[in-house]
PDB file of C-alpha atoms in Angstrom:
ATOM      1  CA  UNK A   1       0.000   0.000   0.000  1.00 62.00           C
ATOM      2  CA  UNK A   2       1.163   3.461  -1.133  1.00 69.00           C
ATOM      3  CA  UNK A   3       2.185   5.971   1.993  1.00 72.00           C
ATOM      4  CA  UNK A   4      -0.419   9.035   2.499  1.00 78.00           C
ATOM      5  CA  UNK A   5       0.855  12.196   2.564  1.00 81.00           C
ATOM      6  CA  UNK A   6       0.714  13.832   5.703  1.00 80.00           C
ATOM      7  CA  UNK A   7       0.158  17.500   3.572  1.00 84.00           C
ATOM      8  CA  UNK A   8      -0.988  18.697   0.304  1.00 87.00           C
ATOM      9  CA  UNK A   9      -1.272  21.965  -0.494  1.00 87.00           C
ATOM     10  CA  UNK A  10       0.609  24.033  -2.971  1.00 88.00           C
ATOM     11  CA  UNK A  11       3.688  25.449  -3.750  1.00 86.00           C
ATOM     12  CA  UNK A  12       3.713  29.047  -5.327  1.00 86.00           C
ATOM     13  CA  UNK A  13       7.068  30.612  -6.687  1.00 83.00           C
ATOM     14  CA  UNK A  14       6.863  33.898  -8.683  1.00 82.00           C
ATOM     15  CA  UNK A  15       3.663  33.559 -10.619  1.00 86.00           C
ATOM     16  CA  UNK A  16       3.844  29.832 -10.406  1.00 88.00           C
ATOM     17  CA  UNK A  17       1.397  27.616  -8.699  1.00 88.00           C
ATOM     18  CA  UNK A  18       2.209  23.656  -8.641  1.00 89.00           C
ATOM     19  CA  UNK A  19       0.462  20.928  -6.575  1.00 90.00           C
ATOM     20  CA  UNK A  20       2.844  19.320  -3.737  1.00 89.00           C
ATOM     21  CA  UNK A  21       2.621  16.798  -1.068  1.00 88.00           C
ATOM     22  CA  UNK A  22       4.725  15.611   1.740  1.00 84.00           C
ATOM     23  CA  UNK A  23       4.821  12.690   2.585  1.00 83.00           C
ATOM     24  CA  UNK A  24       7.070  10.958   5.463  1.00 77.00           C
ATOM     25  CA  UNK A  25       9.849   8.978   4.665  1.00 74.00           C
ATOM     26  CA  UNK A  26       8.998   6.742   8.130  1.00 68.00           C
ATOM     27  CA  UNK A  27       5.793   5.920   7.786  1.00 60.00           C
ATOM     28  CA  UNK A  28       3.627   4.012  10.174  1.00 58.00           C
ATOM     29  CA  UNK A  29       1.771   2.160   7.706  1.00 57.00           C
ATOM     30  CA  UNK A  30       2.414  -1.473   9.573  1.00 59.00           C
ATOM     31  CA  UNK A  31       0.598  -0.854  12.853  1.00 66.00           C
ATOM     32  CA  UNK A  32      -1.854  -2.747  13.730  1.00 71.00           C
ATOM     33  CA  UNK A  33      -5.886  -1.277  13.801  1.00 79.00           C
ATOM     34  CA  UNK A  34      -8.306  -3.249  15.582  1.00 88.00           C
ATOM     35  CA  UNK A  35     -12.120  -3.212  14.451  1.00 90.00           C
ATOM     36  CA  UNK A  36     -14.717  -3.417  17.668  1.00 92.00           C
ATOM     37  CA  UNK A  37     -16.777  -6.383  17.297  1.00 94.00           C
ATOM     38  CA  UNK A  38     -20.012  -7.934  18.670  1.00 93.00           C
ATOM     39  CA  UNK A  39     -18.845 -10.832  21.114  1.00 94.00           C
ATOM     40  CA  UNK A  40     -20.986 -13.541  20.280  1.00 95.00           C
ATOM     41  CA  UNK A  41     -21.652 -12.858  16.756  1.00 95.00           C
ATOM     42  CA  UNK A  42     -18.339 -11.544  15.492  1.00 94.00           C
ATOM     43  CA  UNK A  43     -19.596  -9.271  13.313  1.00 95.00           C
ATOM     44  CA  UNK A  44     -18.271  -5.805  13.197  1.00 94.00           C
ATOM     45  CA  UNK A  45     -20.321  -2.705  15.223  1.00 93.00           C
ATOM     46  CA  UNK A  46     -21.591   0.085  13.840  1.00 89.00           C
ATOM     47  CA  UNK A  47     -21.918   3.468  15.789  1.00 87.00           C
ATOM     48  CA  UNK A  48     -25.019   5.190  15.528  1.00 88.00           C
ATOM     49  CA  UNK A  49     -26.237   8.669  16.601  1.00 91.00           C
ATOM     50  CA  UNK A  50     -29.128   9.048  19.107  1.00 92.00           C
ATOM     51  CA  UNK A  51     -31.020  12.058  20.075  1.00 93.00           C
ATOM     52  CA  UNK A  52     -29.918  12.620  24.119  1.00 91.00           C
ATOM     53  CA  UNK A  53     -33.757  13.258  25.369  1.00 92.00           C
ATOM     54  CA  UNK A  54     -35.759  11.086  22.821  1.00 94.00           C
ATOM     55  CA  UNK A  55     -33.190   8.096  22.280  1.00 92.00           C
ATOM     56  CA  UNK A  56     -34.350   7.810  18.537  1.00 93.00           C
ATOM     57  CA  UNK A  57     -31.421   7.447  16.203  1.00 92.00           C
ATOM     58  CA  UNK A  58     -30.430  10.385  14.068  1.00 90.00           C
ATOM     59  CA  UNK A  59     -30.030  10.435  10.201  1.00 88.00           C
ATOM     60  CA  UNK A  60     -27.068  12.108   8.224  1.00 83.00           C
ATOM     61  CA  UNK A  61     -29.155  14.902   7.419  1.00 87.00           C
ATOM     62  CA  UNK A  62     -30.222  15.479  10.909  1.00 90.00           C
ATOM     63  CA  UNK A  63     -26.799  16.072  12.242  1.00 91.00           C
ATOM     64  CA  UNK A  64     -25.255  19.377  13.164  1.00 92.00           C
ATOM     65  CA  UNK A  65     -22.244  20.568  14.545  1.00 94.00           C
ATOM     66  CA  UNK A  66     -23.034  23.342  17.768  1.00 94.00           C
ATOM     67  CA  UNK A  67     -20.750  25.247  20.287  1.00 94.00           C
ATOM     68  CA  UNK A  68     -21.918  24.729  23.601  1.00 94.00           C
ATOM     69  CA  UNK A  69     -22.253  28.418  25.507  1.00 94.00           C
ATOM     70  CA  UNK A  70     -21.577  28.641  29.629  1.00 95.00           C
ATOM     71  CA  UNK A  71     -25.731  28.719  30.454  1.00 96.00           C
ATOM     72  CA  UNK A  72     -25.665  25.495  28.468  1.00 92.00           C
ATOM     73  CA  UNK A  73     -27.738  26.801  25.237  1.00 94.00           C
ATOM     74  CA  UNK A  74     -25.346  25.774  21.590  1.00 95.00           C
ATOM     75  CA  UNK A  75     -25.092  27.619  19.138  1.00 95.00           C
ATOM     76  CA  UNK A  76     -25.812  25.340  15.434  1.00 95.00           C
ATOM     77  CA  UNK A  77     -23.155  25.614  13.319  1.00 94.00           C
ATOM     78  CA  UNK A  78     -23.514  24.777   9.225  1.00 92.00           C
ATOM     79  CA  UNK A  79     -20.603  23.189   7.344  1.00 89.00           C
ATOM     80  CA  UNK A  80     -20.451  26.039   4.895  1.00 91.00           C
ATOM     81  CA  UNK A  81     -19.648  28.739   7.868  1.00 91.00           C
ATOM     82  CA  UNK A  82     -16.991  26.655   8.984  1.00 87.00           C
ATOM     83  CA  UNK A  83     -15.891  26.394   5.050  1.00 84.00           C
ATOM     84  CA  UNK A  84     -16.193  30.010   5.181  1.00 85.00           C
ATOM     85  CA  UNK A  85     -13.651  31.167   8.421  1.00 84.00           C
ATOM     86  CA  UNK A  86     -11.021  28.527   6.814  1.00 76.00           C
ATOM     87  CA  UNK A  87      -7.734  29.811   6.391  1.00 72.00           C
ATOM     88  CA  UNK A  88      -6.721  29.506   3.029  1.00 66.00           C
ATOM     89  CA  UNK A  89      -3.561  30.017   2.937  1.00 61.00           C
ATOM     90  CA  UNK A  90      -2.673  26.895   5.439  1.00 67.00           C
ATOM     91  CA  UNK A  91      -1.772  25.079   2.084  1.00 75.00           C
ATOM     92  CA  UNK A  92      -0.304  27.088   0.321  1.00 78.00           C
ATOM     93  CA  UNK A  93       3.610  27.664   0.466  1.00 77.00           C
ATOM     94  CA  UNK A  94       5.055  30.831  -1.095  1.00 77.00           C
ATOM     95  CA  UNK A  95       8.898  30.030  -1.486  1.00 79.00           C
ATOM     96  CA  UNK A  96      10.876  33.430  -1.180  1.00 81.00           C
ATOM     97  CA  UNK A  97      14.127  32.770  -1.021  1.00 84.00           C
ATOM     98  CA  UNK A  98      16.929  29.905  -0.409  1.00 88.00           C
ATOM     99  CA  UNK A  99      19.228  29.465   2.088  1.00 90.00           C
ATOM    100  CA  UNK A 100      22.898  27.691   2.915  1.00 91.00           C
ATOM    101  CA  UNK A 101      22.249  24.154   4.464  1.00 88.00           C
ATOM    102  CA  UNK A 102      25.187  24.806   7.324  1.00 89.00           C
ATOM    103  CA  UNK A 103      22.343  27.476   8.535  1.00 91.00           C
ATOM    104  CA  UNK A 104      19.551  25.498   9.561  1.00 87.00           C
ATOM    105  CA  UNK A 105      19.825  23.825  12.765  1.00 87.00           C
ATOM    106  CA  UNK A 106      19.856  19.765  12.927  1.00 84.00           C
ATOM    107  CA  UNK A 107      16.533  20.149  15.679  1.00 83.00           C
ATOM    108  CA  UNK A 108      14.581  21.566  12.494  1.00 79.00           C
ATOM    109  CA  UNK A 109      15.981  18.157  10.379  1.00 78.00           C
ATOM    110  CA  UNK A 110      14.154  15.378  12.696  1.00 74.00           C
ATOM    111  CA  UNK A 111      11.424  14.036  10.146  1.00 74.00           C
ATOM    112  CA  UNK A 112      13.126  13.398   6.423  1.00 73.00           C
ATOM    113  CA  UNK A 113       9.873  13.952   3.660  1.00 70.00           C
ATOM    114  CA  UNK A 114       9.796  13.345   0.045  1.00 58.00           C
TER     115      UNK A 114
END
């Protein structure tokens, strides 16, 4: 199995976008995941949603994300206002300039990426 990269984002130099990833040289690709499963029927569990006060389960479409306030009242959130306070720039990297190796210190060389 191909490694994931642990970022994409973009790489912009001049007025020159490209598409980069990293993507760590170590990966930990061979530890082990466990699935939980039902005891005496082995089959694998599924986690399901249920309204706190009514105990009825909750479809996809019923779901939202809120912030709970100190009195204890939330605040509903929609996935396109948390689209909208994103930071876009988190992916992209502007290169400005280059620098000798001998100048970066070996703390800042722990993780090796290609």
């Amino acid at each position: 199995m191909a490694p994931r990269p642990a970022w994409r984002g973009y790489l912009k130099l001049s007025l020159v976008t490209c598409a980069v990833e990293l993507t760590n040289v170590v990966t930990h690709t061979e530890r082990v995941s466990f699935r939980i499963l039902n005891r005496k029927t082995g089959n694998t569990v599924k986690r399901l949603y249920v309204d706190a006060e009514t105990g009825k389960p909750l479809e996809e479409d019923d779901e939202i994300k809120g912030y709970e306030l100190d009195d204890g009242n939330f605040i509903h959130i929609e996935e396109d206002e948390i689209e909208a306070v994103q930071i876009e720039s988190s992916h992209t990297m502007a290169l400005d300039g280059f620098v000798d190796k001998a100048s970066i210190q070996q703390i800042y060389l722990d993780t090796p990426y290609y």
